[in-house]
Coordinates of C-alpha atoms in Angstrom, one line a residue:
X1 CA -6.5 -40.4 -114.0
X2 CA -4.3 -38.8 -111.4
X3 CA -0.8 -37.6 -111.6
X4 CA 0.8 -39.2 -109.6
X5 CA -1.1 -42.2 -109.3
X6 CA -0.9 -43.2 -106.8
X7 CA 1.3 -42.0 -104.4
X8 CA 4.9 -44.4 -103.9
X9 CA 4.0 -47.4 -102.0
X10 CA 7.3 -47.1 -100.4
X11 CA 9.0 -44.5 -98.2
X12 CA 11.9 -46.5 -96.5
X13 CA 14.7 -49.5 -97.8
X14 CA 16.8 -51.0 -95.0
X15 CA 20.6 -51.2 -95.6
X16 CA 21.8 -54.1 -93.0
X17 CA 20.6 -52.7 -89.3
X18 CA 20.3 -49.1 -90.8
X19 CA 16.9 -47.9 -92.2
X20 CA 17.3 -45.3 -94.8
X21 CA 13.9 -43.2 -95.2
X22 CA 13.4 -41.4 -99.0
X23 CA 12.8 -38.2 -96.9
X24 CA 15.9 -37.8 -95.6
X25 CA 17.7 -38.5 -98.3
X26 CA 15.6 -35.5 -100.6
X27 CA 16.8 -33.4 -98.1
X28 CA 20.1 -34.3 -97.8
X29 CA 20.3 -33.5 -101.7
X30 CA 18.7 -30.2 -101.2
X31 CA 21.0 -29.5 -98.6
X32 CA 23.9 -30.2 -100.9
X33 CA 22.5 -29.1 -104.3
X34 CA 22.0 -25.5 -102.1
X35 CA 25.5 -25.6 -100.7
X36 CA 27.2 -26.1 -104.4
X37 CA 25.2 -23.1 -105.6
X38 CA 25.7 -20.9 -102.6
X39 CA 29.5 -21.5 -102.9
X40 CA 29.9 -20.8 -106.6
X41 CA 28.0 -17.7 -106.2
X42 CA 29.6 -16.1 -102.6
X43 CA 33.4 -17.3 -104.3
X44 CA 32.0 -15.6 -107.4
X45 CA 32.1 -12.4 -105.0
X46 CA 35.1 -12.6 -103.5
X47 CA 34.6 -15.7 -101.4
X48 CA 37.8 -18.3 -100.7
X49 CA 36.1 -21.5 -102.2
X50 CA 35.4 -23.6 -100.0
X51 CA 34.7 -21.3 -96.9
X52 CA 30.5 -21.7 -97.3
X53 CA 31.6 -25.4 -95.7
X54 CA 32.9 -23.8 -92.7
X55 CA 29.4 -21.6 -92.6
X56 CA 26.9 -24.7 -92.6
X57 CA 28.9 -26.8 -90.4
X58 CA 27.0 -24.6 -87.8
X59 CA 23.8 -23.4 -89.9
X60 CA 23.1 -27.0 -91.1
X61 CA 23.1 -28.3 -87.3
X62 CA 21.4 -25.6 -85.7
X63 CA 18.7 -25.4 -88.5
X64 CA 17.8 -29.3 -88.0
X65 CA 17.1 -28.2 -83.9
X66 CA 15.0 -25.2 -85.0
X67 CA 13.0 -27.6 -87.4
X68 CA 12.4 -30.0 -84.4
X69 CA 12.1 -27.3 -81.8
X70 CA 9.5 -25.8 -84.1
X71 CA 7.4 -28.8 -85.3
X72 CA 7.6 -30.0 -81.2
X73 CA 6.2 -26.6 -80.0
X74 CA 3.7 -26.3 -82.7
X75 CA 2.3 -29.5 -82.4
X76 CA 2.2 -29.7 -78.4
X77 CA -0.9 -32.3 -78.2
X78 CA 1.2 -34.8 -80.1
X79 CA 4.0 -34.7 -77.4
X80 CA 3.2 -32.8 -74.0
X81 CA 0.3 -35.0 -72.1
X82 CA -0.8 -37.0 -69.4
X83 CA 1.6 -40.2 -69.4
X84 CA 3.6 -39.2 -72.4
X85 CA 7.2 -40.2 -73.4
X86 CA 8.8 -37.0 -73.4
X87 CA 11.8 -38.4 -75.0
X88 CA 9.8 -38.4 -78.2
X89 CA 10.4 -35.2 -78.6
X90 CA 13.7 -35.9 -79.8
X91 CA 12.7 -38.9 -81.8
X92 CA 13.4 -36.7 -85.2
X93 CA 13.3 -40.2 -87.2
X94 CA 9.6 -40.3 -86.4
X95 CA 9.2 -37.0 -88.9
X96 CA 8.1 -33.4 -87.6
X97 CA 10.6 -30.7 -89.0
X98 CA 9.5 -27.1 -89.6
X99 CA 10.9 -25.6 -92.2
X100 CA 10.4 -21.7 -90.6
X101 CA 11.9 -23.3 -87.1
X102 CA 14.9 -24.3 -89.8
X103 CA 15.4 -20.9 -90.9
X104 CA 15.8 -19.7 -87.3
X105 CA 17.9 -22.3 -86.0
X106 CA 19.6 -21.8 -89.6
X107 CA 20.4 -18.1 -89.5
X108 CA 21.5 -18.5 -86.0
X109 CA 24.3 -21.2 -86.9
X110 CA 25.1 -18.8 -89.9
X111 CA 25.5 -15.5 -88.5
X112 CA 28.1 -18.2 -86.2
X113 CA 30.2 -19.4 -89.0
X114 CA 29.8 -16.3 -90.9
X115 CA 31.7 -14.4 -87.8
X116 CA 34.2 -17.3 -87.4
X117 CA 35.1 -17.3 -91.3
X118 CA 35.0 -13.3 -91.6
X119 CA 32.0 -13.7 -94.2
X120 CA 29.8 -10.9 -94.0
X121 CA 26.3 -12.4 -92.8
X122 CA 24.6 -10.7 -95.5
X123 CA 26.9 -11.7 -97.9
X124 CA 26.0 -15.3 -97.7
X125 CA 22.5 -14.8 -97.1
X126 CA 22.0 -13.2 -100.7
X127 CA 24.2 -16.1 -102.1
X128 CA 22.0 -18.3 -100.2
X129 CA 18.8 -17.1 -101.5
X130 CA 18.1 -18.9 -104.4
X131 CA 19.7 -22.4 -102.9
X132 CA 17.4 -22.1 -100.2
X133 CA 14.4 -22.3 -102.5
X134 CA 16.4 -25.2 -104.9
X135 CA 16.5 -27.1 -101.1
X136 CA 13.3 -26.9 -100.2
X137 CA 12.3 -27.8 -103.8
X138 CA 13.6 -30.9 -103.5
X139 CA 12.8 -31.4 -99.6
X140 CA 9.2 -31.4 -100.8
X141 CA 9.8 -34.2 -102.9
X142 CA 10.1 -36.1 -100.2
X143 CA 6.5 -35.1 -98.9
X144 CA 5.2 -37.3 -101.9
X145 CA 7.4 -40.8 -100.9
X146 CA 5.9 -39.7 -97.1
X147 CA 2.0 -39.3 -98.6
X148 CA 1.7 -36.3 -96.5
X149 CA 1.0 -32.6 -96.8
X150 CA -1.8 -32.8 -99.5
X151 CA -4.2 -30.1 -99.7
X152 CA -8.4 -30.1 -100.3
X153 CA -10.4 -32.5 -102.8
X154 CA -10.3 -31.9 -106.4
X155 CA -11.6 -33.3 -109.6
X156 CA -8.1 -31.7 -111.3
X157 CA -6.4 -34.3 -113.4
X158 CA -3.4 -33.9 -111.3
X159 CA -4.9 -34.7 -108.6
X160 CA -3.3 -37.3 -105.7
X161 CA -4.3 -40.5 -104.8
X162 CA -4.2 -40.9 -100.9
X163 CA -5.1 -43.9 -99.1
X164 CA -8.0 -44.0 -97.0
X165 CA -5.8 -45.4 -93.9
X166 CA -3.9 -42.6 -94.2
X167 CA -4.2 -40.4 -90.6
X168 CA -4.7 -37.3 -92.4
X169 CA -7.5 -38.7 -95.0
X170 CA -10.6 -36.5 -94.0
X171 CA -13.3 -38.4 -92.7
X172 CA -16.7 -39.0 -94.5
X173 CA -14.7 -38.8 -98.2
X174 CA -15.0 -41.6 -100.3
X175 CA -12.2 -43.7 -101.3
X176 CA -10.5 -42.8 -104.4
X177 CA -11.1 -38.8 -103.6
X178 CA -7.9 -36.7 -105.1
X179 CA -6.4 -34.2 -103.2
X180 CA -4.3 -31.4 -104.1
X181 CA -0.7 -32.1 -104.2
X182 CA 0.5 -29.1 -102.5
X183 CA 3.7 -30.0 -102.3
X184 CA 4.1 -30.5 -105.5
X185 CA 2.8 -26.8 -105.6
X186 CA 5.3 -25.6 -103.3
X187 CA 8.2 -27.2 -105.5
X188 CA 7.0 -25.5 -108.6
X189 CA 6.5 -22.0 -107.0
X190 CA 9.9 -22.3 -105.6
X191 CA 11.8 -23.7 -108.8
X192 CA 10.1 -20.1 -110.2
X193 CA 11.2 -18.4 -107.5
X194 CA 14.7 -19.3 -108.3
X195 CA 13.9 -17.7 -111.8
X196 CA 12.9 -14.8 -110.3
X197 CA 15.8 -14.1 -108.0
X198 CA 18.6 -14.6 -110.6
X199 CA 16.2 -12.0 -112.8
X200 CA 16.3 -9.6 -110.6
X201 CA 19.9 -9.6 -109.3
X202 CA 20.1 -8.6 -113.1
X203 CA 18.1 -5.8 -112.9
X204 CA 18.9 -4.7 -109.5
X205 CA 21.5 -4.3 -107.1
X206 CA 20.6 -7.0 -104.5
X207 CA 23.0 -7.2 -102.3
X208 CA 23.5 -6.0 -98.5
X209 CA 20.7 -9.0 -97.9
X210 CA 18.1 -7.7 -100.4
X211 CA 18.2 -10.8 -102.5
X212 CA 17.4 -13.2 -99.1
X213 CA 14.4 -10.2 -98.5
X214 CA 13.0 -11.1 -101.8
X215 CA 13.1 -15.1 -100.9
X216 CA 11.9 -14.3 -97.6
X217 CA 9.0 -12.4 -99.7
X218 CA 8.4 -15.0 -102.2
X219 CA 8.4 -18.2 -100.4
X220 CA 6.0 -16.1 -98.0
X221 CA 3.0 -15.5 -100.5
X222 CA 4.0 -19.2 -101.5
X223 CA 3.7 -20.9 -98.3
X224 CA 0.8 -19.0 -97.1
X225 CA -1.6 -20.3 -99.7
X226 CA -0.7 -23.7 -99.9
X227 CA -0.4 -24.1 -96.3
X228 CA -4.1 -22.6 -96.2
X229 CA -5.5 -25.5 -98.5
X230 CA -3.8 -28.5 -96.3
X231 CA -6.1 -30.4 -94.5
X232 CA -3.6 -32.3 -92.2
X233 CA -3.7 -31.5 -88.3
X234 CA -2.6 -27.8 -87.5
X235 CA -3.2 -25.4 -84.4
X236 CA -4.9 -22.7 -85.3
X237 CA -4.7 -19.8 -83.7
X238 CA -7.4 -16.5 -84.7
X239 CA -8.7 -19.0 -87.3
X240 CA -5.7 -19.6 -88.9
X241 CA -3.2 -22.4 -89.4
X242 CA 0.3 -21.7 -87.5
X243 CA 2.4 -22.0 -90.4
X244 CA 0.4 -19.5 -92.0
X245 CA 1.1 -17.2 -89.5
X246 CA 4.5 -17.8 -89.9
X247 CA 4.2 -17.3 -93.4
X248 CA 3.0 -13.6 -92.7
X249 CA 5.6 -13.1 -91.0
X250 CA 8.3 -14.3 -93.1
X251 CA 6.9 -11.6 -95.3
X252 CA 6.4 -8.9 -92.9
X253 CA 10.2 -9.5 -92.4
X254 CA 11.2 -9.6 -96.1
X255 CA 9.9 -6.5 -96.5
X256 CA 11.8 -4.7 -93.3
X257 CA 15.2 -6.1 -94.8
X258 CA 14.8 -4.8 -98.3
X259 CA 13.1 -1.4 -97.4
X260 CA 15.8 -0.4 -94.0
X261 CA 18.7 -2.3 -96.3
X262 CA 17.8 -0.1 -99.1
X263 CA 17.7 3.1 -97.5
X264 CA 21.1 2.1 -95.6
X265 CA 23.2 0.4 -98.6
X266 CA 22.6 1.9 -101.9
X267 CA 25.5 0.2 -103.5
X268 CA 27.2 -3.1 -103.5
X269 CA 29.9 -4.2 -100.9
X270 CA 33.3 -3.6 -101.5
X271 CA 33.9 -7.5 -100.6
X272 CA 32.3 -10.5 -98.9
X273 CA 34.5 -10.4 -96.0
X274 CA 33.9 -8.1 -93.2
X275 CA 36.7 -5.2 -92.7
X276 CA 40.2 -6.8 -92.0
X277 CA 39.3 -10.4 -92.7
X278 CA 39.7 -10.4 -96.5
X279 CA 41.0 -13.2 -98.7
X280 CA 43.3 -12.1 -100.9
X281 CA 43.9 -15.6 -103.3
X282 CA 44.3 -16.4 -106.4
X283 CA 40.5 -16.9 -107.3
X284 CA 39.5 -14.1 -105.4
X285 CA 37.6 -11.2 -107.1
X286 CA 37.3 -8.4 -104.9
X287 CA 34.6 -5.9 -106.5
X288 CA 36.4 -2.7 -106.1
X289 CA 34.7 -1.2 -109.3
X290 CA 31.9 -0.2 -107.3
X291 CA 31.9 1.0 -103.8
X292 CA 28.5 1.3 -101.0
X293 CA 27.2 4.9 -100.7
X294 CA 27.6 4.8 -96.9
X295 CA 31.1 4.4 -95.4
X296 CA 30.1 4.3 -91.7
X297 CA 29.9 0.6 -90.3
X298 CA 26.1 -0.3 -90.6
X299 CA 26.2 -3.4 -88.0
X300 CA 27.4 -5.9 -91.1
X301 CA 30.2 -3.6 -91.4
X302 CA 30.3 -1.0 -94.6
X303 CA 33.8 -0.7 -96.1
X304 CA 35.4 2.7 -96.5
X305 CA 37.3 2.9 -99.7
X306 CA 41.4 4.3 -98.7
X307 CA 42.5 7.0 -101.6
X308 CA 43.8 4.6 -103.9
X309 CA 40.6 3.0 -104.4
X310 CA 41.9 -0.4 -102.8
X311 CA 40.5 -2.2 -99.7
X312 CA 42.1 -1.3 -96.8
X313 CA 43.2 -4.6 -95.5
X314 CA 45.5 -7.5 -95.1
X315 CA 44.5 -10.9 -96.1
X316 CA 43.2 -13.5 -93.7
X317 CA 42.9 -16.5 -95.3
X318 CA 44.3 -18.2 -91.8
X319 CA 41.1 -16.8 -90.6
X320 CA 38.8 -19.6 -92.2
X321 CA 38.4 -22.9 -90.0

């Protein structure tokens, strides 16, 4: 007996001429189960509610491009050779999206709404953190509905059921082999992860981008064993997979933010908006109880507390898009 068995004998319904793919839509509710989280906890901080909309009208975008730009130039055989339709390599419906070129594209379209809104970049990326592993949770869901992205044979009674047509069914295995669902995996280490986040903000000051260092950490060490036990088609470069790689460094970065962030921020910011672009509203919760041990601007812009103890500032709420 295998859980699940088997895997969903549908991906896809069609809604008049429009063709609606099970994928697409667990990623669309990861994208907005991520953004309702990430807004409650940046307005929590000082935030005007509503402004994380402004930020992911350009990380959502840009994020989709990385993914494809990614996928396209880490799978080049499946796109670049003799007599191939290049245009395929914008045929996104066809599947191929990376989550690391995601992050890229992602960051890239934040650090953009983030200076358009006056949200400090840092700011939202620690409020992002654990919505980033809730999204990708439930992206991996989708995985299952696509029968992709299963790992090595096992006799585990969770094992799942692949068909042998499938293009990524090893050859020589018998028919009713289980695989390892490692996407399944990947959804429970990141639902932990999560867990582990919200833990430690508790325990420790995690701001100044520290709390995105420790997802960056976590979904690392996640991603880089369960990528290792895939068997679907991967370059491989110095004997291992490219995503692994990526993985590494994912980690390799993690660790830079929280060890330079530490030794430059050693308390919490004064607010969410950088210098001069507060919002001053009604819901608005400035933390002025606590103020960051360095008070020269640190490239995400340290706030200098005035002798009164207040923010130095005048409100900006016109500033938001």
């Amino acid at each position: 007996m295998s859980i699940p068995s088997p895997s969903p004998e549908w991906s896809f319904f069609d809604v008049g001429p429009f063709r609606i793919h099970a994928y697409a839509l667990c990623i669309l509710a990861g994208i907005i189960a991520a953004t309702v989280l990430t807004s409650r906890r940046l307005t929590s901080r000082g935030g005007e509610p509503g402004v994380v909309l402004d930020i992911i009208l350009w990380a959502v975008p840009l994020g989709i491009v990385g993914a494809r730009i990614y996928h396209v130039l880490t799978h080049p055989g499946d796109y670049f050779y003799a007599g191939a339709d290049l245009l395929r390599t914008l045929y996104i419906w066809e599947g191929g999206n990376a989550i690391f070129g995601a992050l890229l594209g992602g960051a890239v379209g934040a650090y953009i709404g983030c200076r358009l809104s006056g949200i400090r970049f840092w700011a939202f990326a620690d409020a992002l953190a654990p919505g980033m592993l809730v999204a990708q949770a439930m992206g991996r869901l989708g995985n299952w509905f696509n029968h992709e992205l299963f790992g090595l044979p096992t006799t585990l009674p969770w094992g799942l059921q692949i068909e042998t047509t499938n293009p990524a069914y090893p050859v020589g295995l018998p028919a009713g082999t289980l695989f390892h669902p490692t996407f399944l995996y990947e959804m429970i280490w990141n639902v932990i992860g999560v867990a582990v986040i919200l833990l430690l903000e508790r325990r420790l000051t995690l701001r100044w981008g520290k709390a995105f260092g420790v997802y960056l950490i976590w979904y690392g060490l996640g991603r880089s064993f369960f990528e290792s036990i895939r068997v679907d088609p991967s370059e491989i470069y110095f004997g291992i997979r490219t995503n692994v790689w990526a993985a590494y460094a994912a980690i390799l970065i993690g660790l830079v933010i929280l060890i330079v962030q530490s030794r430059r921020h050693t308390g919490t910011p004064v607010s969410a908006y950088r210098p001069g672009r507060e919002w001053k509203g009604p819901d608005a919760e400035v933390e002025s109880e606590e103020f960051d041990s360095d008070i020269e601007d640190h490239g995400d812009d340290a706030v200098e507390p005035t002798g009164s103890g207040e923010v130095a500032a005048t409100s900006t709420s016109n500033s938001r898009l």
